[in-house]
PDB file of C-alpha atoms in Angstrom:
ATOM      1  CA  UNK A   1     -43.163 -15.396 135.615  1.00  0.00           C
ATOM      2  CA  UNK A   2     -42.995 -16.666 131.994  1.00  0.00           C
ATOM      3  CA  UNK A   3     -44.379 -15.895 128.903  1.00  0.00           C
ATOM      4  CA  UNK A   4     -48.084 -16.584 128.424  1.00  0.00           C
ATOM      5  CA  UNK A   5     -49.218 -17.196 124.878  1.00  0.00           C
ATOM      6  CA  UNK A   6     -52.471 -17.663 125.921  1.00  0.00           C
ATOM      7  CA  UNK A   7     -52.757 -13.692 127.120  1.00  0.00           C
ATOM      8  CA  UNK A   8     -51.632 -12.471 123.637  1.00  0.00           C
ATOM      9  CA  UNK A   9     -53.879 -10.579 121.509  1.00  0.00           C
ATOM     10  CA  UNK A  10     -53.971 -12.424 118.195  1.00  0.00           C
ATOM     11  CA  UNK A  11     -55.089  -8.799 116.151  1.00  0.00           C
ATOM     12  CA  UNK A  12     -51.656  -7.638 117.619  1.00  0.00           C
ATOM     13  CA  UNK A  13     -49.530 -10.456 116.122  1.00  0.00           C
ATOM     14  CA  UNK A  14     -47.942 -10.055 112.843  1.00  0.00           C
ATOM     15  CA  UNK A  15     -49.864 -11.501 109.879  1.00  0.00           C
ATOM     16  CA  UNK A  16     -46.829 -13.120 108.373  1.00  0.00           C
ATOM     17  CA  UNK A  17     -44.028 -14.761 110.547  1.00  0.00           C
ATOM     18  CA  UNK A  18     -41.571 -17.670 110.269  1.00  0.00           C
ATOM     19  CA  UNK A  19     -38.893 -18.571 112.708  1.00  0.00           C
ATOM     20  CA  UNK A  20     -37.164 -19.772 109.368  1.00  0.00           C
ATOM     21  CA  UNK A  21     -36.177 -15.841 109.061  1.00  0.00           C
ATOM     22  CA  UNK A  22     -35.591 -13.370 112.565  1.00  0.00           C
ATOM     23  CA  UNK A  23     -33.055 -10.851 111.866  1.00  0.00           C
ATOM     24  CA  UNK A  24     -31.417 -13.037 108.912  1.00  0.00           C
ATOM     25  CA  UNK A  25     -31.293 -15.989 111.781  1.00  0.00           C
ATOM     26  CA  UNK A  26     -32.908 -19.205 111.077  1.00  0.00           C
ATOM     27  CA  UNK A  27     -34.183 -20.764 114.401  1.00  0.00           C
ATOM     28  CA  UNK A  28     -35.525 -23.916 112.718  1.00  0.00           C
ATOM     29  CA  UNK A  29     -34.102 -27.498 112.907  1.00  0.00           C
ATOM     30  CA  UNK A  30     -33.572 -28.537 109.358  1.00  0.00           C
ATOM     31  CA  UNK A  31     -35.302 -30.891 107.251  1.00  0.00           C
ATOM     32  CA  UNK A  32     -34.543 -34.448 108.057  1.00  0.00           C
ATOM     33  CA  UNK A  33     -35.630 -37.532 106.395  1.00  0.00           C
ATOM     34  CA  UNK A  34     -37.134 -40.481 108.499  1.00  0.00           C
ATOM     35  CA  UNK A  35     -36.129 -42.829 105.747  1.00  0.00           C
ATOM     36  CA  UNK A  36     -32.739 -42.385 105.575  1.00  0.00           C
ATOM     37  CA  UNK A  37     -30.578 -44.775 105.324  1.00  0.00           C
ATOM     38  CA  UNK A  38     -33.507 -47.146 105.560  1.00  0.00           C
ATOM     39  CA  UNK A  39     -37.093 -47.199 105.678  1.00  0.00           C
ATOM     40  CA  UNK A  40     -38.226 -46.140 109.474  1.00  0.00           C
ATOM     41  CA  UNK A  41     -41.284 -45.016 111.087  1.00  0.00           C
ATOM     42  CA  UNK A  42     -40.427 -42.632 113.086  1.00  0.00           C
ATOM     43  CA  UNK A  43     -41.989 -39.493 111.793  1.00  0.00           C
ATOM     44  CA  UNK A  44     -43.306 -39.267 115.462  1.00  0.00           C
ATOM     45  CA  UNK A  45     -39.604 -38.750 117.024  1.00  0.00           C
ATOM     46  CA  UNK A  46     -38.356 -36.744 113.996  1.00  0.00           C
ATOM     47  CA  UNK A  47     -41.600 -34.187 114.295  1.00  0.00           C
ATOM     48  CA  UNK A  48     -41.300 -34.008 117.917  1.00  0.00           C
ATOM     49  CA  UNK A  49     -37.449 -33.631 118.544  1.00  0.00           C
ATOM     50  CA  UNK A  50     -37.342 -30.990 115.995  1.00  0.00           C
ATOM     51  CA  UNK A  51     -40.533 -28.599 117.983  1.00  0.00           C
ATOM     52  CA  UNK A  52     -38.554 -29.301 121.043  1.00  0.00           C
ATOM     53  CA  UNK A  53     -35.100 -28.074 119.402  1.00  0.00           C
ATOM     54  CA  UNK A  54     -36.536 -25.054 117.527  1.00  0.00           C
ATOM     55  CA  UNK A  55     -38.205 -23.760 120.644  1.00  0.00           C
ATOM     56  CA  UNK A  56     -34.678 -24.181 122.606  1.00  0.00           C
ATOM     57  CA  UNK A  57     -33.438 -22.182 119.803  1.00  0.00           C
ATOM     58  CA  UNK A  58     -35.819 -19.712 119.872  1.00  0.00           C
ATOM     59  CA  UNK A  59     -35.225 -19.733 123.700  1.00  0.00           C
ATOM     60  CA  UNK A  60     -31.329 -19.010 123.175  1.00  0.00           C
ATOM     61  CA  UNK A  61     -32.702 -15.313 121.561  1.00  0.00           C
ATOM     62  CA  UNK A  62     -35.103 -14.033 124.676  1.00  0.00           C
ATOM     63  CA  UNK A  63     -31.535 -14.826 126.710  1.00  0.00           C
ATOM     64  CA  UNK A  64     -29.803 -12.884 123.718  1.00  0.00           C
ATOM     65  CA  UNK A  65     -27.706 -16.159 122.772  1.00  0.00           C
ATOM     66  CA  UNK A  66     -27.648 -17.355 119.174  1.00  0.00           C
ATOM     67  CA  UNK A  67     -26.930 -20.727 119.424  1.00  0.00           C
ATOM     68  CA  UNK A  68     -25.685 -22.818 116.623  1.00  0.00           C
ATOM     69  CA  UNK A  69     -28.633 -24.811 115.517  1.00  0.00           C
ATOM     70  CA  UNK A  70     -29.461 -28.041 117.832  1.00  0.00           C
ATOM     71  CA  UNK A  71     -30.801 -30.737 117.061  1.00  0.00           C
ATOM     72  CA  UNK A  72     -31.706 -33.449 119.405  1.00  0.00           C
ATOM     73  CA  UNK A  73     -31.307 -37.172 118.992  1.00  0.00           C
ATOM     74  CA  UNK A  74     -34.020 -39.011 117.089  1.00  0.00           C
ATOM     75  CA  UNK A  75     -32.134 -42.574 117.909  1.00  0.00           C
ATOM     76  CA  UNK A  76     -31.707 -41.531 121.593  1.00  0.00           C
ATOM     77  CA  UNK A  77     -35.812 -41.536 121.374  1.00  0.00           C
ATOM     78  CA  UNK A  78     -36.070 -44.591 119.212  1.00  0.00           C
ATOM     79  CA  UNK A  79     -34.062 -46.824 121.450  1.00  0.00           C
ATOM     80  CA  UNK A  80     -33.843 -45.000 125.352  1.00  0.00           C
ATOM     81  CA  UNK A  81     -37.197 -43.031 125.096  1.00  0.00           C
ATOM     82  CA  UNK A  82     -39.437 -46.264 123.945  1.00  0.00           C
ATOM     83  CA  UNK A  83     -37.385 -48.270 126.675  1.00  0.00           C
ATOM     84  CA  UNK A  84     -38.558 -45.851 129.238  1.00  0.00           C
ATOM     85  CA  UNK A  85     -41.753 -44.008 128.146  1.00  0.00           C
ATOM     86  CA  UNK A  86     -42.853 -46.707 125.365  1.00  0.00           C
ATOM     87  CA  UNK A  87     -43.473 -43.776 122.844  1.00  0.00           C
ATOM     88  CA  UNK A  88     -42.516 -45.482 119.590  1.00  0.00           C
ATOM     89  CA  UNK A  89     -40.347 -47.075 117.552  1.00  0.00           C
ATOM     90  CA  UNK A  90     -39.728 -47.514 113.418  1.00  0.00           C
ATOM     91  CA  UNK A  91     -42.486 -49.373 113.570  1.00  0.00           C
ATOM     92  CA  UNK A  92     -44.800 -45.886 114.286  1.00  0.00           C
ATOM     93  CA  UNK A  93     -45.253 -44.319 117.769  1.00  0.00           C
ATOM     94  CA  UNK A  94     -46.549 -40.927 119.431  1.00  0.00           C
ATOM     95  CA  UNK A  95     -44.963 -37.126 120.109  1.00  0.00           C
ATOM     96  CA  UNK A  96     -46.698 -37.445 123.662  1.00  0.00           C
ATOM     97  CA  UNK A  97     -44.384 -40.259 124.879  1.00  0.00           C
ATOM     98  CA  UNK A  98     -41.412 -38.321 123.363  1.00  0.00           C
ATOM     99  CA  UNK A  99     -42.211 -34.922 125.548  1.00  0.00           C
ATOM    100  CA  UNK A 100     -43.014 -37.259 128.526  1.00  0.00           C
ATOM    101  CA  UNK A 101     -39.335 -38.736 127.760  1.00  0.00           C
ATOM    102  CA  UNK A 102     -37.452 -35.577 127.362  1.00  0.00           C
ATOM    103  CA  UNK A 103     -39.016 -34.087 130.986  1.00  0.00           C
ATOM    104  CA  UNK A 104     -38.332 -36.871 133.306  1.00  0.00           C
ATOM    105  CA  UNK A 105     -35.029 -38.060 131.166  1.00  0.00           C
ATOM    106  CA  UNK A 106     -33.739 -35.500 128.753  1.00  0.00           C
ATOM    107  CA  UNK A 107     -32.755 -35.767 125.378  1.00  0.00           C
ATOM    108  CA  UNK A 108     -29.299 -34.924 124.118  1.00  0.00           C
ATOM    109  CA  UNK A 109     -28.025 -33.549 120.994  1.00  0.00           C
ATOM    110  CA  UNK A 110     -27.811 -35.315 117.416  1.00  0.00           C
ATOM    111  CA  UNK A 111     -23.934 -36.091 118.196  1.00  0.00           C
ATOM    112  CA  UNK A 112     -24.837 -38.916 121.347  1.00  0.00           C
ATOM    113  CA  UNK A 113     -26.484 -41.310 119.395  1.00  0.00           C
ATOM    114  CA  UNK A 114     -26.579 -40.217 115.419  1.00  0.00           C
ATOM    115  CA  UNK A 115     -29.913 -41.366 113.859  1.00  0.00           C
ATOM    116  CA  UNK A 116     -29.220 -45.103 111.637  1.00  0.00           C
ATOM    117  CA  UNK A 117     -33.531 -45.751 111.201  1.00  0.00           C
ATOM    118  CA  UNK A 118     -33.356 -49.342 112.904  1.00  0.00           C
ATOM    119  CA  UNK A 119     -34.675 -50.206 116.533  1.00  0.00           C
ATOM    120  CA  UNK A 120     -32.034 -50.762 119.214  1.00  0.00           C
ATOM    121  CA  UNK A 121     -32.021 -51.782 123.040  1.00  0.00           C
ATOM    122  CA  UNK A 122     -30.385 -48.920 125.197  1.00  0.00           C
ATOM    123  CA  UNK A 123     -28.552 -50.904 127.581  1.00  0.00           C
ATOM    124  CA  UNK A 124     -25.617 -48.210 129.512  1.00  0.00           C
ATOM    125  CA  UNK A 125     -23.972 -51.182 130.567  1.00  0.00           C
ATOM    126  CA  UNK A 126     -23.495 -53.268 127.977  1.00  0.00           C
ATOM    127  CA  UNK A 127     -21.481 -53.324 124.907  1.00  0.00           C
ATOM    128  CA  UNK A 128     -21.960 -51.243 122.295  1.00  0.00           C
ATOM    129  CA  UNK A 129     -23.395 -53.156 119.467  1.00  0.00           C
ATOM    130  CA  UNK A 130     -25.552 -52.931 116.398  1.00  0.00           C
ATOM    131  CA  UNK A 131     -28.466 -54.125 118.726  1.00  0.00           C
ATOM    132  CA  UNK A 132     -28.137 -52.383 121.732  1.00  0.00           C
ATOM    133  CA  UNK A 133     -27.118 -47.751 121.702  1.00  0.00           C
ATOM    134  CA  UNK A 134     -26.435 -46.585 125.174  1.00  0.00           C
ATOM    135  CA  UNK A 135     -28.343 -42.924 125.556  1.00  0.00           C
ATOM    136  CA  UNK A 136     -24.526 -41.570 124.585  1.00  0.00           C
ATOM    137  CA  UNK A 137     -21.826 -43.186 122.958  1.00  0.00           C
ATOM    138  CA  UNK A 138     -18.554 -42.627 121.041  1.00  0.00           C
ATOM    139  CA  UNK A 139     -16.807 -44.615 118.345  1.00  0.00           C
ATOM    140  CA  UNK A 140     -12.831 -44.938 118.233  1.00  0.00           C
ATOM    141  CA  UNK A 141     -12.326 -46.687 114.413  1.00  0.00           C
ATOM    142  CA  UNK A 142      -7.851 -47.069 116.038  1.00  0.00           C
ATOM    143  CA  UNK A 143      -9.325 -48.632 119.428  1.00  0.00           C
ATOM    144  CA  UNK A 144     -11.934 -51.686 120.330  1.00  0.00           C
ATOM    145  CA  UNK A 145     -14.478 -50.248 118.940  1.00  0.00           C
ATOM    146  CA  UNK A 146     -17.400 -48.006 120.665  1.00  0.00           C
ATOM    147  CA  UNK A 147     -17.807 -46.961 124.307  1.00  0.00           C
ATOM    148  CA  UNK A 148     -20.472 -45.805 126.090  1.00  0.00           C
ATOM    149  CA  UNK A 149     -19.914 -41.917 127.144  1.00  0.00           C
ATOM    150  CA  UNK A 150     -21.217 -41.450 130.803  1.00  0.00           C
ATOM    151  CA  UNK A 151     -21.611 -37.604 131.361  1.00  0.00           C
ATOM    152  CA  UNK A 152     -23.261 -35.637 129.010  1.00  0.00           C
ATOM    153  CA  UNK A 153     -25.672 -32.727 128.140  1.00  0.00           C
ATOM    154  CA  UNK A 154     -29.411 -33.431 127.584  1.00  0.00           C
ATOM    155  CA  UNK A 155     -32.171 -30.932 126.388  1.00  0.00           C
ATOM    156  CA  UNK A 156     -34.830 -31.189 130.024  1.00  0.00           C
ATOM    157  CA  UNK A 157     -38.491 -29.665 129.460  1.00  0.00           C
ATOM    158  CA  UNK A 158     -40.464 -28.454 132.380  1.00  0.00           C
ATOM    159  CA  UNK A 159     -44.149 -29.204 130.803  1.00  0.00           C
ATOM    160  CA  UNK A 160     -45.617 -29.981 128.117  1.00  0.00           C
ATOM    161  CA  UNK A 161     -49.614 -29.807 126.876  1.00  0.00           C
ATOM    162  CA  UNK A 162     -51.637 -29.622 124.325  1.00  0.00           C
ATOM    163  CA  UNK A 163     -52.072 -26.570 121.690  1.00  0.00           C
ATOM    164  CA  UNK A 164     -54.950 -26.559 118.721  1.00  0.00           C
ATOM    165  CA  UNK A 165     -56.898 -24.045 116.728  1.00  0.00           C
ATOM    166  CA  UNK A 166     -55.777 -21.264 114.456  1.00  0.00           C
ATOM    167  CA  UNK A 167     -56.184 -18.785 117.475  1.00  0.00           C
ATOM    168  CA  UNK A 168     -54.403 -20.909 119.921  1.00  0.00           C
ATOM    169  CA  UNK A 169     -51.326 -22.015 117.625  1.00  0.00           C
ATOM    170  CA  UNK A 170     -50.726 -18.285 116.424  1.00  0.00           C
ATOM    171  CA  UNK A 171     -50.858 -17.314 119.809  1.00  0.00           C
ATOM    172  CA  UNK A 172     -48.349 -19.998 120.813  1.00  0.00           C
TER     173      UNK A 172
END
């Protein structure tokens, strides 16, 4: 049995509270910039990878682990996640397709696919090119070039849903 926000009693919850500041921890993604290194639309994927990252975060305390901060790939979304779930791409998009992608394929960290704010294909078996980021890749600058990386961690969610109102949210 998990935790269920919906249960809590929002006179008992603290009047002031910020993830940003638990015991001198900060269990929030940090501030990223859509538009960087070029204009791109994705404030949909950079919203929605950062919720999912801060509440893994927050997740690593009720196990008593402090992680080092994740943060989950934004380009993995833009190019894998609108392949398979259509949620978006720089050209706008929406969270919902993003939590659909990250339960039935999992996201993986910042470090798989590093965010460059242009639309690519996400083809595993192909090439690695400026058109087409498999879901994990690495780089070699004294070999060919880049390689697609096979095995690899990715962030799963269980569920997802919808939360709104001041009551609700707090609660949450």
């Amino acid at each position: 049995p998990g935790y269920n926000a919906s249960l809590a009693d929002v006179k008992d919850l603290p009047t002031d509270f910020t993830w940003g500041n638990v015991r001198n921890h900060n269990f929030l993604t940090s501030i990223r910039n859509q538009h960087i290194p070029i204009y791109c639309g994705s404030c949909w994927a950079m919203g929605s990878t950062s919720a999912l990252a801060d509440r893994w975060n927050i997740a690593s305390l009720k196990n008593g682990i402090r992680m080092p901060q994740d943060m989950l790939s934004v380009q993995n979304v833009l190019s894998c996640g609108n392949a398979k779930t259509g949620c978006g791409t720089c050209n706008g998009g929406d969270y919902a397709g993003v939590y659909e992608y990250a339960k039935k394929y999992g996201i993986p960290h910042e470090s798989c696919s590093n965010y460059m704010a242009v639309n690519t294909q996400c083809q595993d078996a192909q090439p690695v090119t400026d058109k087409n980021k498999p879901g994990c890749y690495t780089c070699d600058p004294g070999a060919k070039g880049c390689a697609a990386i096979t095995k690899y961690d990715k962030l799963f969610i269980t569920g997802y849903g919808k939360c709104s109102g001041y009551q609700n949210m707090k609660r949450e």
